[in-house]
Short mmCIF file of N, CA and C in Angstrom, two decimals:
data_model
loop_
_atom_site.label_atom_id
_atom_site.label_comp_id
_atom_site.label_asym_id
_atom_site.label_seq_id
_atom_site.Cartn_x
_atom_site.Cartn_y
_atom_site.Cartn_z
N MET A 1 -14.01 16.08 -26.99
CA MET A 1 -13.09 15.61 -25.96
C MET A 1 -13.82 14.62 -25.06
N SER A 2 -13.16 13.56 -24.76
CA SER A 2 -13.74 12.51 -23.93
C SER A 2 -13.63 12.87 -22.45
N LEU A 3 -14.63 12.47 -21.68
CA LEU A 3 -14.59 12.69 -20.24
C LEU A 3 -13.72 11.66 -19.52
N CYS A 4 -13.43 10.55 -20.20
CA CYS A 4 -12.63 9.48 -19.60
C CYS A 4 -11.51 9.06 -20.57
N PRO A 5 -10.53 9.93 -20.80
CA PRO A 5 -9.46 9.57 -21.73
C PRO A 5 -8.54 8.51 -21.11
N PRO A 6 -7.78 7.83 -21.93
CA PRO A 6 -6.90 6.77 -21.40
C PRO A 6 -5.76 7.29 -20.52
N TYR A 7 -5.45 8.57 -20.62
CA TYR A 7 -4.36 9.12 -19.81
C TYR A 7 -4.84 9.68 -18.46
N ALA A 8 -6.12 9.60 -18.17
CA ALA A 8 -6.67 10.15 -16.93
C ALA A 8 -6.06 9.52 -15.67
N PRO A 9 -5.81 8.21 -15.63
CA PRO A 9 -5.22 7.64 -14.41
C PRO A 9 -3.83 8.18 -14.08
N PHE A 10 -3.16 8.74 -15.09
CA PHE A 10 -1.84 9.34 -14.81
C PHE A 10 -1.92 10.40 -13.72
N PHE A 11 -2.96 11.22 -13.77
CA PHE A 11 -3.10 12.29 -12.79
C PHE A 11 -3.41 11.72 -11.40
N GLY A 12 -4.17 10.64 -11.35
CA GLY A 12 -4.42 9.98 -10.08
C GLY A 12 -3.15 9.40 -9.48
N PHE A 13 -2.34 8.75 -10.35
CA PHE A 13 -1.07 8.20 -9.87
C PHE A 13 -0.10 9.31 -9.46
N ALA A 14 -0.17 10.45 -10.14
CA ALA A 14 0.66 11.59 -9.74
C ALA A 14 0.24 12.09 -8.36
N GLY A 15 -1.05 12.03 -8.06
CA GLY A 15 -1.53 12.40 -6.72
C GLY A 15 -1.03 11.43 -5.67
N VAL A 16 -1.04 10.14 -6.00
CA VAL A 16 -0.53 9.13 -5.07
C VAL A 16 0.95 9.38 -4.78
N ALA A 17 1.71 9.59 -5.86
CA ALA A 17 3.15 9.80 -5.69
C ALA A 17 3.46 11.08 -4.94
N SER A 18 2.75 12.16 -5.24
CA SER A 18 3.05 13.42 -4.57
C SER A 18 2.69 13.37 -3.09
N ALA A 19 1.60 12.71 -2.74
CA ALA A 19 1.24 12.60 -1.33
C ALA A 19 2.31 11.83 -0.57
N MET A 20 2.74 10.73 -1.13
CA MET A 20 3.71 9.88 -0.44
C MET A 20 5.10 10.50 -0.42
N VAL A 21 5.55 10.98 -1.56
CA VAL A 21 6.93 11.47 -1.66
C VAL A 21 7.11 12.77 -0.87
N LEU A 22 6.23 13.73 -1.07
CA LEU A 22 6.41 15.02 -0.40
C LEU A 22 6.27 14.92 1.12
N SER A 23 5.29 14.15 1.58
CA SER A 23 5.13 14.02 3.03
C SER A 23 6.29 13.24 3.65
N THR A 24 6.83 12.29 2.90
CA THR A 24 7.98 11.53 3.41
C THR A 24 9.24 12.38 3.44
N ILE A 25 9.40 13.26 2.46
CA ILE A 25 10.54 14.18 2.49
C ILE A 25 10.44 15.09 3.72
N GLY A 26 9.23 15.59 3.98
CA GLY A 26 9.04 16.42 5.18
C GLY A 26 9.34 15.66 6.45
N ALA A 27 8.87 14.42 6.52
CA ALA A 27 9.13 13.60 7.71
C ALA A 27 10.61 13.30 7.87
N ALA A 28 11.28 13.02 6.76
CA ALA A 28 12.71 12.72 6.82
C ALA A 28 13.51 13.95 7.26
N PHE A 29 13.14 15.11 6.73
CA PHE A 29 13.84 16.33 7.13
C PHE A 29 13.61 16.62 8.61
N GLY A 30 12.37 16.49 9.06
CA GLY A 30 12.07 16.73 10.47
C GLY A 30 12.81 15.77 11.38
N THR A 31 12.88 14.52 10.98
CA THR A 31 13.60 13.53 11.79
C THR A 31 15.09 13.84 11.82
N ALA A 32 15.66 14.17 10.68
CA ALA A 32 17.09 14.45 10.62
C ALA A 32 17.45 15.70 11.41
N LYS A 33 16.67 16.74 11.22
CA LYS A 33 16.96 18.02 11.90
C LYS A 33 16.81 17.88 13.42
N ALA A 34 15.73 17.24 13.86
CA ALA A 34 15.54 17.04 15.30
C ALA A 34 16.56 16.06 15.86
N GLY A 35 16.95 15.07 15.05
CA GLY A 35 17.96 14.11 15.49
C GLY A 35 19.31 14.75 15.74
N ILE A 36 19.64 15.77 14.95
CA ILE A 36 20.89 16.49 15.17
C ILE A 36 20.86 17.18 16.53
N GLY A 37 19.73 17.79 16.86
CA GLY A 37 19.60 18.43 18.16
C GLY A 37 19.67 17.43 19.31
N ILE A 38 19.06 16.27 19.10
CA ILE A 38 19.07 15.24 20.14
C ILE A 38 20.50 14.71 20.35
N ALA A 39 21.24 14.58 19.26
CA ALA A 39 22.63 14.13 19.39
C ALA A 39 23.46 15.15 20.16
N GLY A 40 23.19 16.43 19.93
CA GLY A 40 23.89 17.46 20.69
C GLY A 40 23.51 17.45 22.16
N LEU A 41 22.23 17.20 22.44
CA LEU A 41 21.76 17.13 23.82
C LEU A 41 22.37 15.93 24.53
N GLY A 42 22.50 14.82 23.84
CA GLY A 42 22.98 13.59 24.46
C GLY A 42 24.40 13.67 24.96
N THR A 43 25.19 14.55 24.39
CA THR A 43 26.57 14.68 24.87
C THR A 43 26.65 15.40 26.20
N PHE A 44 25.65 16.25 26.50
CA PHE A 44 25.67 17.00 27.76
C PHE A 44 24.82 16.34 28.85
N LYS A 45 23.60 15.92 28.48
CA LYS A 45 22.69 15.32 29.45
C LYS A 45 22.01 14.09 28.82
N PRO A 46 22.65 12.94 28.89
CA PRO A 46 22.08 11.74 28.25
C PRO A 46 20.76 11.29 28.86
N GLU A 47 20.46 11.69 30.08
CA GLU A 47 19.21 11.28 30.72
C GLU A 47 17.99 11.98 30.11
N LEU A 48 18.19 13.00 29.31
CA LEU A 48 17.08 13.73 28.68
C LEU A 48 16.75 13.24 27.27
N ILE A 49 17.48 12.26 26.79
CA ILE A 49 17.30 11.82 25.40
C ILE A 49 15.90 11.27 25.16
N MET A 50 15.39 10.45 26.04
CA MET A 50 14.08 9.83 25.81
C MET A 50 12.96 10.87 25.77
N LYS A 51 13.01 11.89 26.61
CA LYS A 51 11.99 12.95 26.57
C LYS A 51 12.13 13.80 25.32
N SER A 52 13.30 13.83 24.75
CA SER A 52 13.55 14.68 23.59
C SER A 52 13.23 13.99 22.27
N LEU A 53 12.75 12.78 22.30
CA LEU A 53 12.41 12.06 21.06
C LEU A 53 11.05 12.46 20.49
N ILE A 54 10.33 13.32 21.17
CA ILE A 54 8.98 13.72 20.72
C ILE A 54 9.00 14.30 19.30
N PRO A 55 9.93 15.19 18.93
CA PRO A 55 9.92 15.69 17.55
C PRO A 55 10.13 14.61 16.50
N VAL A 56 10.93 13.62 16.82
CA VAL A 56 11.18 12.52 15.87
C VAL A 56 9.91 11.70 15.65
N VAL A 57 9.19 11.42 16.72
CA VAL A 57 7.94 10.67 16.61
C VAL A 57 6.90 11.46 15.83
N MET A 58 6.82 12.75 16.11
CA MET A 58 5.84 13.58 15.42
C MET A 58 6.17 13.71 13.93
N SER A 59 7.44 13.71 13.59
CA SER A 59 7.83 13.74 12.17
C SER A 59 7.40 12.46 11.47
N GLY A 60 7.53 11.35 12.15
CA GLY A 60 7.11 10.08 11.55
C GLY A 60 5.62 10.01 11.28
N ILE A 61 4.84 10.69 12.10
CA ILE A 61 3.39 10.70 11.90
C ILE A 61 3.03 11.42 10.61
N ILE A 62 3.82 12.40 10.24
CA ILE A 62 3.58 13.14 8.99
C ILE A 62 3.64 12.19 7.79
N ALA A 63 4.58 11.27 7.80
CA ALA A 63 4.68 10.30 6.71
C ALA A 63 3.47 9.37 6.68
N VAL A 64 2.91 9.07 7.83
CA VAL A 64 1.71 8.22 7.89
C VAL A 64 0.53 8.92 7.23
N TYR A 65 0.43 10.24 7.39
CA TYR A 65 -0.63 10.98 6.72
C TYR A 65 -0.54 10.80 5.20
N GLY A 66 0.65 10.92 4.66
CA GLY A 66 0.84 10.72 3.23
C GLY A 66 0.52 9.30 2.80
N LEU A 67 0.88 8.34 3.64
CA LEU A 67 0.58 6.94 3.33
C LEU A 67 -0.92 6.69 3.27
N VAL A 68 -1.65 7.25 4.23
CA VAL A 68 -3.11 7.07 4.25
C VAL A 68 -3.74 7.64 2.99
N VAL A 69 -3.36 8.85 2.62
CA VAL A 69 -3.93 9.46 1.42
C VAL A 69 -3.54 8.68 0.18
N SER A 70 -2.32 8.22 0.10
CA SER A 70 -1.88 7.44 -1.06
C SER A 70 -2.66 6.15 -1.21
N VAL A 71 -2.90 5.47 -0.11
CA VAL A 71 -3.66 4.22 -0.17
C VAL A 71 -5.10 4.48 -0.58
N LEU A 72 -5.70 5.54 -0.04
CA LEU A 72 -7.09 5.85 -0.39
C LEU A 72 -7.22 6.23 -1.87
N ILE A 73 -6.30 7.03 -2.36
CA ILE A 73 -6.36 7.42 -3.77
C ILE A 73 -6.12 6.22 -4.67
N SER A 74 -5.12 5.42 -4.35
CA SER A 74 -4.79 4.27 -5.21
C SER A 74 -5.89 3.22 -5.22
N SER A 75 -6.68 3.15 -4.15
CA SER A 75 -7.78 2.19 -4.14
C SER A 75 -8.91 2.62 -5.07
N ALA A 76 -8.96 3.91 -5.39
CA ALA A 76 -10.01 4.42 -6.28
C ALA A 76 -9.58 4.41 -7.74
N LEU A 77 -8.33 4.13 -8.02
CA LEU A 77 -7.83 4.15 -9.39
C LEU A 77 -8.24 2.89 -10.14
N THR A 78 -8.75 3.09 -11.33
CA THR A 78 -9.10 1.97 -12.21
C THR A 78 -8.56 2.26 -13.60
N PRO A 79 -8.08 1.27 -14.30
CA PRO A 79 -7.53 1.52 -15.64
C PRO A 79 -8.59 1.82 -16.69
N VAL A 80 -9.82 1.43 -16.42
CA VAL A 80 -10.91 1.66 -17.36
C VAL A 80 -12.00 2.47 -16.65
N SER A 81 -12.64 3.35 -17.38
CA SER A 81 -13.74 4.17 -16.86
C SER A 81 -13.31 5.04 -15.69
N TYR A 82 -12.19 5.69 -15.83
CA TYR A 82 -11.68 6.62 -14.82
C TYR A 82 -11.80 8.03 -15.38
N PRO A 83 -12.67 8.86 -14.81
CA PRO A 83 -12.88 10.20 -15.36
C PRO A 83 -11.67 11.11 -15.16
N LEU A 84 -11.50 12.02 -16.10
CA LEU A 84 -10.40 12.98 -16.03
C LEU A 84 -10.55 13.89 -14.81
N VAL A 85 -11.77 14.25 -14.48
CA VAL A 85 -11.99 15.10 -13.31
C VAL A 85 -11.58 14.38 -12.02
N ALA A 86 -11.76 13.07 -11.97
CA ALA A 86 -11.31 12.30 -10.80
C ALA A 86 -9.79 12.33 -10.70
N GLY A 87 -9.12 12.26 -11.85
CA GLY A 87 -7.66 12.34 -11.85
C GLY A 87 -7.17 13.68 -11.32
N PHE A 88 -7.84 14.74 -11.75
CA PHE A 88 -7.45 16.07 -11.27
C PHE A 88 -7.72 16.24 -9.78
N VAL A 89 -8.84 15.73 -9.32
CA VAL A 89 -9.16 15.83 -7.89
C VAL A 89 -8.17 15.00 -7.07
N HIS A 90 -7.83 13.81 -7.55
CA HIS A 90 -6.85 12.99 -6.84
C HIS A 90 -5.47 13.64 -6.83
N LEU A 91 -5.12 14.28 -7.94
CA LEU A 91 -3.84 15.00 -7.97
C LEU A 91 -3.85 16.14 -6.95
N ALA A 92 -4.94 16.89 -6.91
CA ALA A 92 -5.04 17.99 -5.95
C ALA A 92 -5.01 17.49 -4.51
N ALA A 93 -5.67 16.37 -4.25
CA ALA A 93 -5.65 15.80 -2.90
C ALA A 93 -4.24 15.36 -2.51
N GLY A 94 -3.54 14.74 -3.42
CA GLY A 94 -2.17 14.31 -3.15
C GLY A 94 -1.24 15.48 -2.92
N LEU A 95 -1.41 16.53 -3.73
CA LEU A 95 -0.58 17.71 -3.54
C LEU A 95 -0.90 18.43 -2.23
N ALA A 96 -2.16 18.48 -1.88
CA ALA A 96 -2.54 19.13 -0.61
C ALA A 96 -1.92 18.41 0.58
N CYS A 97 -2.03 17.11 0.58
CA CYS A 97 -1.45 16.33 1.68
C CYS A 97 0.07 16.38 1.65
N GLY A 98 0.64 16.27 0.46
CA GLY A 98 2.09 16.23 0.33
C GLY A 98 2.77 17.53 0.73
N PHE A 99 2.25 18.65 0.24
CA PHE A 99 2.89 19.92 0.56
C PHE A 99 2.68 20.32 2.02
N THR A 100 1.53 20.02 2.58
CA THR A 100 1.36 20.33 4.00
C THR A 100 2.23 19.42 4.86
N GLY A 101 2.41 18.17 4.42
CA GLY A 101 3.33 17.28 5.13
C GLY A 101 4.77 17.76 5.04
N LEU A 102 5.14 18.28 3.87
CA LEU A 102 6.49 18.81 3.69
C LEU A 102 6.73 20.00 4.61
N THR A 103 5.79 20.92 4.65
CA THR A 103 5.97 22.10 5.50
C THR A 103 5.87 21.76 6.98
N ALA A 104 5.00 20.83 7.34
CA ALA A 104 4.89 20.44 8.74
C ALA A 104 6.17 19.74 9.20
N GLY A 105 6.72 18.89 8.37
CA GLY A 105 7.98 18.23 8.71
C GLY A 105 9.12 19.22 8.88
N TYR A 106 9.15 20.21 7.99
CA TYR A 106 10.17 21.26 8.11
C TYR A 106 10.01 22.02 9.42
N ALA A 107 8.78 22.41 9.75
CA ALA A 107 8.55 23.15 10.99
C ALA A 107 8.89 22.31 12.21
N ILE A 108 8.51 21.04 12.19
CA ILE A 108 8.81 20.17 13.33
C ILE A 108 10.33 20.01 13.49
N GLY A 109 11.04 19.89 12.39
CA GLY A 109 12.49 19.74 12.46
C GLY A 109 13.18 20.96 13.02
N VAL A 110 12.80 22.13 12.54
CA VAL A 110 13.44 23.37 13.01
C VAL A 110 13.11 23.62 14.48
N VAL A 111 11.83 23.49 14.83
CA VAL A 111 11.42 23.72 16.22
C VAL A 111 12.02 22.64 17.13
N GLY A 112 11.98 21.40 16.68
CA GLY A 112 12.53 20.32 17.49
C GLY A 112 14.01 20.50 17.77
N ASP A 113 14.77 20.87 16.75
CA ASP A 113 16.21 21.08 16.92
C ASP A 113 16.48 22.22 17.90
N SER A 114 15.82 23.35 17.69
CA SER A 114 16.06 24.52 18.55
C SER A 114 15.62 24.27 19.99
N CYS A 115 14.45 23.69 20.15
CA CYS A 115 13.94 23.49 21.51
C CYS A 115 14.69 22.40 22.26
N VAL A 116 15.12 21.37 21.57
CA VAL A 116 15.89 20.33 22.25
C VAL A 116 17.23 20.89 22.72
N ARG A 117 17.83 21.74 21.90
CA ARG A 117 19.09 22.37 22.33
C ARG A 117 18.87 23.30 23.51
N ALA A 118 17.73 24.00 23.53
CA ALA A 118 17.44 24.89 24.66
C ALA A 118 17.08 24.09 25.91
N TYR A 119 16.54 22.90 25.71
CA TYR A 119 16.14 22.05 26.83
C TYR A 119 17.33 21.62 27.67
N VAL A 120 18.51 21.60 27.08
CA VAL A 120 19.72 21.26 27.83
C VAL A 120 19.95 22.28 28.95
N HIS A 121 19.68 23.53 28.64
CA HIS A 121 19.98 24.60 29.59
C HIS A 121 18.80 24.96 30.50
N GLU A 122 17.58 24.78 30.00
CA GLU A 122 16.40 25.18 30.78
C GLU A 122 15.29 24.15 30.59
N SER A 123 14.90 23.48 31.67
CA SER A 123 13.89 22.42 31.57
C SER A 123 12.48 22.96 31.37
N LYS A 124 12.24 24.24 31.63
CA LYS A 124 10.92 24.82 31.46
C LYS A 124 10.52 24.94 29.98
N VAL A 125 11.48 24.77 29.11
CA VAL A 125 11.23 24.88 27.67
C VAL A 125 10.41 23.69 27.15
N PHE A 126 10.40 22.60 27.90
CA PHE A 126 9.79 21.36 27.42
C PHE A 126 8.31 21.52 27.09
N VAL A 127 7.55 22.15 27.95
CA VAL A 127 6.10 22.30 27.73
C VAL A 127 5.84 23.17 26.51
N SER A 128 6.56 24.26 26.39
CA SER A 128 6.37 25.12 25.22
C SER A 128 6.82 24.42 23.94
N MET A 129 7.85 23.57 24.02
CA MET A 129 8.29 22.81 22.86
C MET A 129 7.18 21.88 22.39
N VAL A 130 6.55 21.19 23.30
CA VAL A 130 5.48 20.26 22.94
C VAL A 130 4.31 21.02 22.31
N LEU A 131 3.95 22.16 22.86
CA LEU A 131 2.85 22.95 22.30
C LEU A 131 3.16 23.43 20.88
N ILE A 132 4.36 23.93 20.67
CA ILE A 132 4.73 24.39 19.33
C ILE A 132 4.76 23.23 18.36
N LEU A 133 5.25 22.09 18.79
CA LEU A 133 5.28 20.91 17.93
C LEU A 133 3.87 20.44 17.57
N ILE A 134 2.94 20.56 18.50
CA ILE A 134 1.56 20.18 18.21
C ILE A 134 0.98 21.09 17.13
N PHE A 135 1.25 22.38 17.25
CA PHE A 135 0.75 23.31 16.23
C PHE A 135 1.40 23.05 14.87
N ALA A 136 2.65 22.65 14.86
CA ALA A 136 3.31 22.32 13.60
C ALA A 136 2.74 21.03 13.01
N GLU A 137 2.43 20.07 13.85
CA GLU A 137 1.85 18.80 13.41
C GLU A 137 0.46 19.01 12.81
N VAL A 138 -0.28 19.94 13.37
CA VAL A 138 -1.63 20.20 12.89
C VAL A 138 -1.63 20.69 11.44
N LEU A 139 -0.56 21.32 11.01
CA LEU A 139 -0.46 21.74 9.60
C LEU A 139 -0.59 20.53 8.68
N GLY A 140 0.09 19.46 9.02
CA GLY A 140 -0.03 18.24 8.22
C GLY A 140 -1.41 17.61 8.33
N LEU A 141 -2.01 17.71 9.50
CA LEU A 141 -3.35 17.17 9.70
C LEU A 141 -4.38 17.92 8.86
N TYR A 142 -4.20 19.22 8.70
CA TYR A 142 -5.10 19.99 7.84
C TYR A 142 -5.05 19.47 6.41
N GLY A 143 -3.86 19.19 5.93
CA GLY A 143 -3.74 18.65 4.57
C GLY A 143 -4.39 17.29 4.44
N LEU A 144 -4.26 16.45 5.48
CA LEU A 144 -4.91 15.15 5.46
C LEU A 144 -6.42 15.31 5.39
N ILE A 145 -6.97 16.20 6.18
CA ILE A 145 -8.42 16.41 6.20
C ILE A 145 -8.92 16.91 4.85
N VAL A 146 -8.22 17.87 4.27
CA VAL A 146 -8.62 18.40 2.97
C VAL A 146 -8.54 17.31 1.91
N ALA A 147 -7.49 16.50 1.94
CA ALA A 147 -7.35 15.41 0.97
C ALA A 147 -8.46 14.38 1.13
N LEU A 148 -8.83 14.07 2.35
CA LEU A 148 -9.93 13.12 2.58
C LEU A 148 -11.26 13.67 2.07
N ILE A 149 -11.49 14.96 2.27
CA ILE A 149 -12.73 15.57 1.77
C ILE A 149 -12.75 15.54 0.25
N MET A 150 -11.62 15.89 -0.37
CA MET A 150 -11.56 15.86 -1.84
C MET A 150 -11.77 14.44 -2.37
N ASN A 151 -11.14 13.48 -1.72
CA ASN A 151 -11.28 12.09 -2.17
C ASN A 151 -12.72 11.61 -2.03
N SER A 152 -13.43 12.05 -1.01
CA SER A 152 -14.82 11.62 -0.84
C SER A 152 -15.72 12.20 -1.93
N ARG A 153 -15.36 13.33 -2.51
CA ARG A 153 -16.15 13.93 -3.58
C ARG A 153 -16.06 13.12 -4.87
N VAL A 154 -15.00 12.39 -5.04
CA VAL A 154 -14.80 11.60 -6.27
C VAL A 154 -15.51 10.27 -6.19
N THR A 155 -15.79 9.78 -4.99
CA THR A 155 -16.33 8.44 -4.79
C THR A 155 -17.63 8.22 -5.55
N GLY A 156 -18.53 9.15 -5.52
CA GLY A 156 -19.82 8.95 -6.18
C GLY A 156 -19.86 9.42 -7.63
N LEU A 157 -18.73 9.80 -8.16
CA LEU A 157 -18.65 10.35 -9.51
C LEU A 157 -18.68 9.23 -10.54
N ASP A 158 -19.66 9.27 -11.45
CA ASP A 158 -19.76 8.24 -12.49
C ASP A 158 -20.19 8.90 -13.79
N VAL A 159 -19.23 9.37 -14.57
CA VAL A 159 -19.53 10.06 -15.81
C VAL A 159 -19.14 9.27 -17.04
N CYS A 160 -18.52 8.14 -16.87
CA CYS A 160 -18.05 7.36 -18.02
C CYS A 160 -19.12 6.41 -18.52
#
């Protein structure tokens, strides 16, 4: 069995796609779910809309994490002399970033929707909303860090 088969870049491209697609789905869900809460808030207290956009912004950052990992992985892809182990590591890095982005976006959307709706009735909820959103955002950041560490392990790999 060859260490650098011609199908090895497929796994690297699968890592690129999974990082981008899964984290973007999470960001889209978080934006949509929090946006529904903001629309509900806007009918009662329109002056609170700008302060309530924090979940939407934080959801967008999740997609940026996936973009960063996708660009880093795709810059390391070569059609020739690409080891199979590099493809597997890139796939794992993309999945790590993508799935954590998906779950972080989901958490941001649910928390953002609930807290924005509660913010209409009680302004003290705002600080706790921001803290919970930060903890949800960190889930995506963990995936980014793990993906960056995995990607750095492939950089010096030369087995072909």
